[in-house]
Short mmCIF file of C-alpha atoms in Angstrom, two decimals:
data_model
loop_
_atom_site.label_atom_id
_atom_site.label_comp_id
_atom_site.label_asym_id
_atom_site.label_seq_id
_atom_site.Cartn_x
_atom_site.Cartn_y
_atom_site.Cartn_z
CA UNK A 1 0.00 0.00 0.00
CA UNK A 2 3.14 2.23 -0.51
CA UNK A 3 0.89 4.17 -2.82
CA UNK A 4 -1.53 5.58 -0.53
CA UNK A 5 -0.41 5.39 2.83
CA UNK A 6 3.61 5.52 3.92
CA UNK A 7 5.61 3.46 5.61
CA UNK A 8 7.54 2.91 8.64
CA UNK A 9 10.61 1.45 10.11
CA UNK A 10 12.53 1.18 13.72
CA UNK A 11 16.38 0.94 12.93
CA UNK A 12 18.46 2.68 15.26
CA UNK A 13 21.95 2.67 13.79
CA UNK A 14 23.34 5.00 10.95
CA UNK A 15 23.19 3.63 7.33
CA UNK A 16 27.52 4.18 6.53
CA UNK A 17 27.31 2.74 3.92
CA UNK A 18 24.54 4.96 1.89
CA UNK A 19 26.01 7.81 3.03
CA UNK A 20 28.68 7.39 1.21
CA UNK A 21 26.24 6.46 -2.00
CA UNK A 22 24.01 9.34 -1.41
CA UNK A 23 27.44 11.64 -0.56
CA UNK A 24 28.82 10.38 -3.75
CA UNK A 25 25.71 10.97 -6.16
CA UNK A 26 25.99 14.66 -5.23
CA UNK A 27 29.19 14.76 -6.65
CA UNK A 28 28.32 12.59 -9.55
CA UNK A 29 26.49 15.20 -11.89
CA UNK A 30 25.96 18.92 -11.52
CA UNK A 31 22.28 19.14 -11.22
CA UNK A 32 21.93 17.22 -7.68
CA UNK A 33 24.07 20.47 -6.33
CA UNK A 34 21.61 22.84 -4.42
CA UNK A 35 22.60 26.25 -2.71
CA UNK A 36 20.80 27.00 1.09
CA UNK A 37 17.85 28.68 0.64
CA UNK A 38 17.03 32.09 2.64
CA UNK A 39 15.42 31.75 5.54
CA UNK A 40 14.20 34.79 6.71
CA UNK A 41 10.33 35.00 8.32
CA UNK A 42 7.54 36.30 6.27
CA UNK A 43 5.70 39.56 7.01
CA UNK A 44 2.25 38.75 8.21
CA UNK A 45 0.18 35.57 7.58
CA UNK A 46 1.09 33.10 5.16
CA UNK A 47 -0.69 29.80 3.83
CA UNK A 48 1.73 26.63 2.99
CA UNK A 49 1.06 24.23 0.51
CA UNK A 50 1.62 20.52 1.62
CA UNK A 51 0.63 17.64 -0.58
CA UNK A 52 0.81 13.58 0.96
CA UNK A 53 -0.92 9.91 0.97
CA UNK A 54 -1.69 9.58 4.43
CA UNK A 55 -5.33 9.24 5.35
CA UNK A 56 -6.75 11.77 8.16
CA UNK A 57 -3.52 13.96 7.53
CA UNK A 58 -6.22 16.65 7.15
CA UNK A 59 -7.48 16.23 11.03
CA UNK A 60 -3.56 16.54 11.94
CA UNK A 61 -2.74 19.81 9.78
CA UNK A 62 -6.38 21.18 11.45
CA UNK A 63 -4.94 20.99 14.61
CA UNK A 64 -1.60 22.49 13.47
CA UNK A 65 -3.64 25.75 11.84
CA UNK A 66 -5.83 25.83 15.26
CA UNK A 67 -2.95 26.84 16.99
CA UNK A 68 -1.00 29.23 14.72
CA UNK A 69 -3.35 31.10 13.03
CA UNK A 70 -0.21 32.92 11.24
CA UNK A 71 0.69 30.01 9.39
CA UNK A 72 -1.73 28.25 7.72
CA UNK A 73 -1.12 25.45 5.80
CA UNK A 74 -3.59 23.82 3.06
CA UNK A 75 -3.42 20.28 2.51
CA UNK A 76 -3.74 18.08 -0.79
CA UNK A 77 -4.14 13.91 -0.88
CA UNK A 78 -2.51 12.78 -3.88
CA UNK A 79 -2.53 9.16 -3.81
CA UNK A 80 -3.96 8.41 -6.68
CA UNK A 81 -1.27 9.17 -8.31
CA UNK A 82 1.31 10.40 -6.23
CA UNK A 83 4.80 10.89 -7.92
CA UNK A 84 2.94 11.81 -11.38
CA UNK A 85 1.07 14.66 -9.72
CA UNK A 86 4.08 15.45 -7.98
CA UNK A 87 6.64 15.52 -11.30
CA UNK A 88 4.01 17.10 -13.48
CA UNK A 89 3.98 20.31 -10.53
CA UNK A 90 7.38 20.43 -10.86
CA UNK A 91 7.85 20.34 -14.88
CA UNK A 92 4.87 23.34 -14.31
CA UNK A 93 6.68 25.08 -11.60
CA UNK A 94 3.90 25.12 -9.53
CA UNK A 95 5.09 22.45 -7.01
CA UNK A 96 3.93 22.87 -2.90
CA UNK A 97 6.33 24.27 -0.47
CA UNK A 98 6.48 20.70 1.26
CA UNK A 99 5.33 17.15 -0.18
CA UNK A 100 5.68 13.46 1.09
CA UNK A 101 8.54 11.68 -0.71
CA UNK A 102 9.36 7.93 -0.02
CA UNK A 103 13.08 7.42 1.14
CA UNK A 104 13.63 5.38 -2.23
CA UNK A 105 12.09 8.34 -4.25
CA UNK A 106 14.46 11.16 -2.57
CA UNK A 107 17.55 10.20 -5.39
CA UNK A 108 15.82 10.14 -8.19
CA UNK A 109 14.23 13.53 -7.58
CA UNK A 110 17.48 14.36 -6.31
CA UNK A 111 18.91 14.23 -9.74
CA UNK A 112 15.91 16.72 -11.21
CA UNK A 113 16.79 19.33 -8.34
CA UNK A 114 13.24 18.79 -7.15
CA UNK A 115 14.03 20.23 -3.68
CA UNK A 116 15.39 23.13 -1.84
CA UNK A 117 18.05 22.82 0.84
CA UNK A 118 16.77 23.89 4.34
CA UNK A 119 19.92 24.17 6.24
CA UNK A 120 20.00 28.07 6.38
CA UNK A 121 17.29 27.59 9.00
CA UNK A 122 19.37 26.67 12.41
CA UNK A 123 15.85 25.03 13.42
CA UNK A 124 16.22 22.20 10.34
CA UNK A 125 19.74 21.08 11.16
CA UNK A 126 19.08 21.15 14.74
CA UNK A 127 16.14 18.54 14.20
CA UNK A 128 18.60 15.86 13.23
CA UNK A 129 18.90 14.59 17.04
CA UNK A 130 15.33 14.73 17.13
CA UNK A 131 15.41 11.64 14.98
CA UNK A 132 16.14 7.58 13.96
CA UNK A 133 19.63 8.82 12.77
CA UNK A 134 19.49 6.24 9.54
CA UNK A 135 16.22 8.02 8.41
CA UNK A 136 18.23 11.54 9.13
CA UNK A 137 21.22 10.09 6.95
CA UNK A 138 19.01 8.95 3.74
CA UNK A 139 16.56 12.55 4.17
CA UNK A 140 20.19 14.53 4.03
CA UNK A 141 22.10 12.61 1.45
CA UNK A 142 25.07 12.15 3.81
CA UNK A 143 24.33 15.35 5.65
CA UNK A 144 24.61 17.71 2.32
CA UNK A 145 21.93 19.67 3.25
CA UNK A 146 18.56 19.81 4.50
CA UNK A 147 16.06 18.10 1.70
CA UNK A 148 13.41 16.70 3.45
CA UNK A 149 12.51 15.60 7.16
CA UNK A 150 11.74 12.01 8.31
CA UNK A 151 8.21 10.76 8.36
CA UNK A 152 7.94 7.37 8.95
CA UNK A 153 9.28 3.54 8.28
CA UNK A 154 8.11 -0.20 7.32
CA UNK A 155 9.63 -3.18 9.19
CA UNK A 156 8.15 -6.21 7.60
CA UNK A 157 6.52 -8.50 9.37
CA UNK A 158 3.62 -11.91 9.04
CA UNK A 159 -0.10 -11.21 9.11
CA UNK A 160 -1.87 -14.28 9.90
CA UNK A 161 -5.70 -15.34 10.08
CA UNK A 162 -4.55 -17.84 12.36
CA UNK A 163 -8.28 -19.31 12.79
CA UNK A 164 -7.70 -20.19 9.14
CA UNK A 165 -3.94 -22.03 10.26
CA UNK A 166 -5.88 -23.51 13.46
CA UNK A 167 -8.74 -25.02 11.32
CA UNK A 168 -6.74 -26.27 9.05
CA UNK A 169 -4.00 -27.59 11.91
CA UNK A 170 -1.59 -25.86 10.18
CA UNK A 171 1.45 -24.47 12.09
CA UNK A 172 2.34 -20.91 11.75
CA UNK A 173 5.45 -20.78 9.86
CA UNK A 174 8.64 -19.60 11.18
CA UNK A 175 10.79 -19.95 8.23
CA UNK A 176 10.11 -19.70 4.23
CA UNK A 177 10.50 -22.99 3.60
CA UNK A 178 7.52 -23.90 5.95
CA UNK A 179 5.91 -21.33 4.33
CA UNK A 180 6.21 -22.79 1.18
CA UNK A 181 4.42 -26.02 2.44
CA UNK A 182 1.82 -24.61 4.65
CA UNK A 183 0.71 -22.89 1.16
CA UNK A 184 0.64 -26.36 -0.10
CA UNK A 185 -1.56 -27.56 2.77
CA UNK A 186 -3.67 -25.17 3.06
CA UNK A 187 -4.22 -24.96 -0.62
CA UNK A 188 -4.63 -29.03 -0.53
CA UNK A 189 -6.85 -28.78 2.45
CA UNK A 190 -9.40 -26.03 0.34
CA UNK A 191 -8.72 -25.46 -3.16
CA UNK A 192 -10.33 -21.90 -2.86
CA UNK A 193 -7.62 -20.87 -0.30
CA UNK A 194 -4.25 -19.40 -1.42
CA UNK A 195 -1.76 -18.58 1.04
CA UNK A 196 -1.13 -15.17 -0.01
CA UNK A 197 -0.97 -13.24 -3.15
CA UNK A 198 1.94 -12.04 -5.20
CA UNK A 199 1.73 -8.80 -6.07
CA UNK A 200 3.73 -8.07 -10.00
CA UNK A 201 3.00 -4.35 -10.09
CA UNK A 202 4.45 -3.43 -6.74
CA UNK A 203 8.44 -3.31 -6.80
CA UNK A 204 8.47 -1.60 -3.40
CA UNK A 205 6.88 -4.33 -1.81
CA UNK A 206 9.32 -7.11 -3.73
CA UNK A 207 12.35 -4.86 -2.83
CA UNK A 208 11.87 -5.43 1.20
CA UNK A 209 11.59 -9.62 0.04
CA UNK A 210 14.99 -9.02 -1.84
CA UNK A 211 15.89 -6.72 1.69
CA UNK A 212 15.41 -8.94 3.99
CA UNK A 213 17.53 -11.82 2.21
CA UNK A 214 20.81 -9.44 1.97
CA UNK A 215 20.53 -8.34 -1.45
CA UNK A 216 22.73 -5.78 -1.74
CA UNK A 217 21.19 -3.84 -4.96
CA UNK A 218 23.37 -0.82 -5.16
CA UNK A 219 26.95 0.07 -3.49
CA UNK A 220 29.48 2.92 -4.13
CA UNK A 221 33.63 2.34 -4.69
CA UNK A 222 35.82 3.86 -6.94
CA UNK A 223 34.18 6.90 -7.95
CA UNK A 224 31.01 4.38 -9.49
CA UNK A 225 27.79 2.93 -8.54
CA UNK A 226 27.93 -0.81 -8.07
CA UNK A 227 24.93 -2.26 -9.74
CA UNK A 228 23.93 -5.82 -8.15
CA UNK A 229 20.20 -5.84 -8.48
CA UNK A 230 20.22 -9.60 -10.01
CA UNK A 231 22.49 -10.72 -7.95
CA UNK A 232 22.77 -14.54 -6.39
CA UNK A 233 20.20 -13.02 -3.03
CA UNK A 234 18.14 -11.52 -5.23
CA UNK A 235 17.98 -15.10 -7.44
CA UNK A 236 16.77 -17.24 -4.71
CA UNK A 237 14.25 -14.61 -3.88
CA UNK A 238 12.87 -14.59 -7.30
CA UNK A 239 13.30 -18.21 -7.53
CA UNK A 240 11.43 -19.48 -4.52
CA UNK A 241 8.04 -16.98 -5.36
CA UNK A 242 7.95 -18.18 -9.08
CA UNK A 243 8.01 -21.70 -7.69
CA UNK A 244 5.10 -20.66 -5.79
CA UNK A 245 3.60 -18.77 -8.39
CA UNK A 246 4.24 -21.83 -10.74
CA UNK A 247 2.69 -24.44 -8.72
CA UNK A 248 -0.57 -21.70 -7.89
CA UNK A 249 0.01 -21.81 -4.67
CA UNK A 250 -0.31 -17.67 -4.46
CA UNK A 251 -2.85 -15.69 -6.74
CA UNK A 252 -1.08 -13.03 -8.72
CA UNK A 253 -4.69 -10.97 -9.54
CA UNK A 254 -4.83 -8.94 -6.86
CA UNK A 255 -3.13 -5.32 -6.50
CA UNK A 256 -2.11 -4.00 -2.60
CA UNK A 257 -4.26 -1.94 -1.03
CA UNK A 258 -7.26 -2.86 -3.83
CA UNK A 259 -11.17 -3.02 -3.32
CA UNK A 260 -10.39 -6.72 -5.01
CA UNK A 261 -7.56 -7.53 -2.15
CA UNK A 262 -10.23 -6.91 0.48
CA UNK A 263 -12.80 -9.18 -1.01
CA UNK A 264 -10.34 -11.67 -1.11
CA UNK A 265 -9.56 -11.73 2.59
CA UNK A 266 -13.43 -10.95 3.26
CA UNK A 267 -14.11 -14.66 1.74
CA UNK A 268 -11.59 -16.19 3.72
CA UNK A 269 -9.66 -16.73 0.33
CA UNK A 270 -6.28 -15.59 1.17
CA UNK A 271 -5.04 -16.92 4.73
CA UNK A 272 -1.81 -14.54 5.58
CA UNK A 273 -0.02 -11.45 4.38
CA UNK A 274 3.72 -10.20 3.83
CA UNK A 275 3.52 -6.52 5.24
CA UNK A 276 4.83 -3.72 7.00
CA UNK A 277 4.17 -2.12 10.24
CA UNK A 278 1.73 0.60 8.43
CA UNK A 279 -0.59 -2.10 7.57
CA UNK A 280 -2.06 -2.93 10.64
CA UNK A 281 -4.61 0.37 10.11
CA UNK A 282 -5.56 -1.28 6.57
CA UNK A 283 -7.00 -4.59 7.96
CA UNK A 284 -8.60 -3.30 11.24
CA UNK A 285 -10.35 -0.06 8.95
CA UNK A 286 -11.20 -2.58 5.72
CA UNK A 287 -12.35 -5.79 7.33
CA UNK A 288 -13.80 -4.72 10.83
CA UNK A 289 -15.26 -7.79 11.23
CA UNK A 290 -12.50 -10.06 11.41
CA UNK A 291 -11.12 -8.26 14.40
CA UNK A 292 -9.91 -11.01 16.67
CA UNK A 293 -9.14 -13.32 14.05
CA UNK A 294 -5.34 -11.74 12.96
CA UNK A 295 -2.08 -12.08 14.39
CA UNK A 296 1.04 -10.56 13.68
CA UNK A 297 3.75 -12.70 13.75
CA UNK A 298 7.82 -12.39 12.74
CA UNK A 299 8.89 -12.29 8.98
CA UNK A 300 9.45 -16.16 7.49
CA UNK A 301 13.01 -15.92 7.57
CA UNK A 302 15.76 -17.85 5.02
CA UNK A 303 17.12 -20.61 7.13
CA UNK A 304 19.06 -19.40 10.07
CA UNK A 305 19.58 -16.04 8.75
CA UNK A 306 16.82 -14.09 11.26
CA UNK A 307 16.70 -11.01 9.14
CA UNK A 308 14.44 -8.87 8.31
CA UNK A 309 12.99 -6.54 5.70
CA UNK A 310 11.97 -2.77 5.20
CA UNK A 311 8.91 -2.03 2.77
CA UNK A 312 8.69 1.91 2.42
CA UNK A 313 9.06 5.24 4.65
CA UNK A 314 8.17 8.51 3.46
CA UNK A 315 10.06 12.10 4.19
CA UNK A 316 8.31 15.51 4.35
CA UNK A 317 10.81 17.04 1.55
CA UNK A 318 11.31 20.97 1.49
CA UNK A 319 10.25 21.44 -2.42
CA UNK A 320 11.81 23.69 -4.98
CA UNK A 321 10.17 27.09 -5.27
CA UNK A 322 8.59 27.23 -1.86
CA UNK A 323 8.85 31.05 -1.21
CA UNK A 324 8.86 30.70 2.66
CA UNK A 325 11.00 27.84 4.10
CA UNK A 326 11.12 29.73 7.28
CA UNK A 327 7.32 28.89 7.51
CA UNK A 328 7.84 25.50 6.34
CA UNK A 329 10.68 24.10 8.80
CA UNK A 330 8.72 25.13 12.02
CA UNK A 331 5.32 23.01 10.71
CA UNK A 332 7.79 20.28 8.74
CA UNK A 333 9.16 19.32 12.59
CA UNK A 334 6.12 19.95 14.23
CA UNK A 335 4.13 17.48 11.72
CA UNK A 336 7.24 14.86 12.66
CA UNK A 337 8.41 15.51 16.18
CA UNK A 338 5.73 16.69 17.91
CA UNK A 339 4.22 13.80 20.20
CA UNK A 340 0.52 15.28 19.81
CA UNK A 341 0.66 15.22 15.96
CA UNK A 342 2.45 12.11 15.96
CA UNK A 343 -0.10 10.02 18.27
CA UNK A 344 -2.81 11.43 15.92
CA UNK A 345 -0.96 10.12 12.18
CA UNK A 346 -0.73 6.85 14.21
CA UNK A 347 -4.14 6.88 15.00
CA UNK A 348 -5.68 7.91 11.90
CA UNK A 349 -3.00 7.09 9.19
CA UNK A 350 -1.39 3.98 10.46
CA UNK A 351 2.15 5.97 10.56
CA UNK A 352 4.94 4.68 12.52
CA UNK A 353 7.05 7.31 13.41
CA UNK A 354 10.86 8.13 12.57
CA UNK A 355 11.38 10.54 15.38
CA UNK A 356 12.63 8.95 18.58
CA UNK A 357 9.37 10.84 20.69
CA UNK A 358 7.29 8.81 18.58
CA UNK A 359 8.83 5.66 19.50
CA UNK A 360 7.65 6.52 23.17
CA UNK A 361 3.98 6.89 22.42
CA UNK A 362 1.42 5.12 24.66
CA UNK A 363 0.01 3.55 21.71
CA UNK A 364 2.16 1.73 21.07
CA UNK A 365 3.06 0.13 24.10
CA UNK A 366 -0.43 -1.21 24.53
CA UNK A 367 -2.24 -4.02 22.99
CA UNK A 368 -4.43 -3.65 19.73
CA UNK A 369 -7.95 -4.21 20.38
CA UNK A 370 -8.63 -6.03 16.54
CA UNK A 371 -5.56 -8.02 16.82
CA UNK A 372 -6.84 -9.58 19.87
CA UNK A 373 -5.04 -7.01 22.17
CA UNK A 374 -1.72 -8.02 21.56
CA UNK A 375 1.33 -5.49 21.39
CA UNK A 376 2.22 -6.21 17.47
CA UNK A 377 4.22 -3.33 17.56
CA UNK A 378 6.89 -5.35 20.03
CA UNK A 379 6.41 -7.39 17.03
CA UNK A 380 7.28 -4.44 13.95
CA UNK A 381 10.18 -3.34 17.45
CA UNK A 382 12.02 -6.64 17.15
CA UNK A 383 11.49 -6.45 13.24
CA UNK A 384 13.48 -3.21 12.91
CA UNK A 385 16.21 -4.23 14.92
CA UNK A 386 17.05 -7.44 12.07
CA UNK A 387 17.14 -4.88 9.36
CA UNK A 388 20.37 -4.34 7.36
CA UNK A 389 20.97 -0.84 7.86
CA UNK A 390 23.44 -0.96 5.38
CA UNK A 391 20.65 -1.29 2.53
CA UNK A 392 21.08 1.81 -0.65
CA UNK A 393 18.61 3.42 -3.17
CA UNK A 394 19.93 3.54 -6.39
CA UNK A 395 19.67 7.50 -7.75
CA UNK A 396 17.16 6.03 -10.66
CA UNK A 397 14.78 3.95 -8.55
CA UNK A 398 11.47 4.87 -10.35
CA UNK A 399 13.15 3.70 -13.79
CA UNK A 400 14.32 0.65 -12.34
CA UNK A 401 10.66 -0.08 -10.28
CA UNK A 402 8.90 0.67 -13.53
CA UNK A 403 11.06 -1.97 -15.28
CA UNK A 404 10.92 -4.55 -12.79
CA UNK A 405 6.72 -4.04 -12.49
CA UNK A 406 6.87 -4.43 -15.83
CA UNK A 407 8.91 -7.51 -16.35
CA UNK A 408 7.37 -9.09 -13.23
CA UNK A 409 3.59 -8.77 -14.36
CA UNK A 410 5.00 -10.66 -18.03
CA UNK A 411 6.28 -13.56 -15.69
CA UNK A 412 2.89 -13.80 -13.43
CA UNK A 413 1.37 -14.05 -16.54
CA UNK A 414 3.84 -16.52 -18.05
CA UNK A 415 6.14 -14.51 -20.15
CA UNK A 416 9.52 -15.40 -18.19
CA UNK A 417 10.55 -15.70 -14.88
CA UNK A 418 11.08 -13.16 -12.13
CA UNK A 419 14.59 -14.03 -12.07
CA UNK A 420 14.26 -12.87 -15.65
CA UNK A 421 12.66 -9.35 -14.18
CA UNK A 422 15.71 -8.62 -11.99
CA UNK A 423 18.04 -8.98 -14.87
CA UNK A 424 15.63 -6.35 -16.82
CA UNK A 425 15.43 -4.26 -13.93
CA UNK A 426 19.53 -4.67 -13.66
CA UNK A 427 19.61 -3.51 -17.29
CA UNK A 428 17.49 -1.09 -17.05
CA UNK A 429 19.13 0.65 -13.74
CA UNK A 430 22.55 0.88 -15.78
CA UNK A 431 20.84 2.64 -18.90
CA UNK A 432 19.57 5.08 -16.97
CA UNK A 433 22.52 6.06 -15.24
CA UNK A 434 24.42 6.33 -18.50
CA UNK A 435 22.09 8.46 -19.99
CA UNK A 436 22.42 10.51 -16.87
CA UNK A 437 26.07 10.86 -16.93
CA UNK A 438 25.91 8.65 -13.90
CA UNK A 439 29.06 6.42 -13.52
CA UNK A 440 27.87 3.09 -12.86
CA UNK A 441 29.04 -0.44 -13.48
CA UNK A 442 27.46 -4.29 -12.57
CA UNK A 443 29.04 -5.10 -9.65
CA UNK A 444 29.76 -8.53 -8.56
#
């Protein structure tokens, strides 16, 4: 659901290692270079333009304009179609002072000097204690600048209808390989039950599978982007889902976050989902009446190897144009660090927070009343901590996403294999650097 509502993570430990990618892409090409902006107060009252995906964001920027009546701001849900809206305000040069922009978007947009560096204002670089430092890392492209301000994360983690497992005295799975053969059971057991579905048009959501196994898609050394988005982590990845896919043991109909997706689970169809921590709102607003029957449960993992994988996080980025970044700063870390406004995006939006205040919130330290009051976000906690940190966006992500949607939804359907998709998407990441004057290579 990266698409309409963002995403959330835990980590606590610096990403090094794209800090140096991010710190290096700035030096790649001249057009990711961007001067401080002034940051001097407006006179009088001023209205701010802020554009994002998050449902109820509208109560939270009401309660923001209830107290400062000299900065207003006016809200705008673009989910529909978020990073078209988005590019096509940009190519206009009518783009909002301050826009939600996932952590794998912030490169690419990067390169089209879509934002405005806020480090003029002592309040924005002061706010970088105020957060997760990896999400502070990837929002300042290895402390450059100011671009954008953290939102929120995704640790992965197992949704289960476990009175489906129970009926069916199926174990939970701990691993992927008895994951791969409760499908089979449970599939065996009703032939109108899948375990899960298989998404081909979201790359996001395949990018935290490839995550969690190690696959190390993009590095930086001597003076070039290492390319390794097919590499051998990535292959057994691809491998194991079109062996699922293969044997129709997962339905590959069904789009995230779709009207279709919640029928399925409505008719007990579809017994578990692969997810992050911002998906807990989806199933308790979308299928009330199954509260009690879902459990959250740690990520299958490969073998031994007790990783675990990101899907999504959003920033708040500081667009290009915005006439009044003094404005902009002061609600930009109130909308992310203040504990009122953060309780509220939990509430209503399903965020998890990147700033450390909102890992404190009451919320959630308490159980959830539809998942049978149990604290699943000890759960999404535990999840965050198995994440490798050291994990880089490549600076042409939407390119390589496009190709890799594309290529995927030809294999669901039976035109190659994902395996074949990651080589695509491989290709398709090194064109687009070229063209950009981006030094890049396939790594090994």
């Amino acid at each position: 659901m990266s698409s309409t509502i963002t995403r959330i993570r835990l980590g606590a430990v610096a990403v090094a290692a794209s800090v140096a990618v991010l710190a290096g892409c700035s030096s790649s090409s001249p057009s990711t270079k961007t001067s401080a902006a002034s940051c001097a107060p407006a006179k009088g009252k001023v209205t701010l333009q802020y554009w994002n995906t998050v449902p109820g964001m509208d109560k939270v920027v009401a309660l923001w304009n209830k107290k400062n009546p000299n900065i207003q701001v006016s809200t705008k849900n673009i989910s529909n179609d978020q990073y078209g809206t988005l590019g096509n305000a940009l190519k206009a040069g009518k783009a909002p002072d301050l826009a939600q922009v996932g952590y794998d978007e912030l490169p690419n947009l990067r390169t089209q000097s879509a934002f405005v560096d806020a480090s003029a204002c002592s309040a924005a670089t002061a706010a970088k204690s105020k957060f997760v430092p990896w999400t502070w890392s990837q929002a300042s492209f290895g402390n450059t600048g100011v671009f954008a301000l953290p939102q929120d994360t995704g640790p992965m983690a197992l949704y289960v209808r476990s009175d489906i497992f129970k009926k069916h005295g199926i174990a939970i799975p701990k691993t992927w390989d008895e994951y791969a053969a409760a499908a089979a059971k449970l599939h065996k057991a009703d032939s109108s039950l899948d375990i899960t579905f298989f998404d081909p048009n979201n790359a996001e959501w395949f990018n935290g599978l490839l995550w969690q196994n190690d696959s190390q898609m993009y590095s930086y050394s001597g003076d070039k982007w290492q390319v390794t988005v097919a590499s051998e982590q990535s292959k057994q990845v691809a491998d194991y889902w079109q062996k699922l896919i293969a044997g129709k043991l997962v339905r590959t109909d069904l789009a995230n976050g779709s009207t279709q997706m919640y029928a399925a689970y409505q008719k007990d169809q579809i017994a578990s989902y692969v997810g992050a921590a911002w998906g807990y709102s989806m199933f308790r607003d979308n299928l009330p009446k199954q509260s009690g029957k879902w459990t959250i449960v740690p990520m299958p993992t490969w073998g031994s190897n007790g990783t675990s994988g990101d899907w999504g996080g959003s920033t708040v980025a500081f667009m290009k144009g915005s006439k009044h970044l003094y404005e902009s700063v002061k609600f930009n870390t109130w909308l992310n660090t203040d504990p009122e406004a953060l309780a509220l995006e939990n509430q209503l939006g399903g965020l998890y927070p990147a700033a450390n205040a909102g890992l404190q919130l009451p919320a959630l330290s308490k159980g959830v009343p539809y998942y049978n009051n149990e604290k699943i976000f000890d759960v999404f906690a535990d999840s965050s901590k198995k994440i490798n940190t050291s994990f880089a966006w490549g600076p042409t992500q939407k390119t390589v996403n496009l190709a890799l949607q594309d290529a995927m939804a030809k294999a669901a359907a039976g035109d190659g294999t994902l395996y074949d998709a990651l080589t695509t998407a491989q290709a398709a990441a090194l064109k687009s650097m070229k063209d950009q004057a981006i030094p890049a290579a396939a790594g090994k």
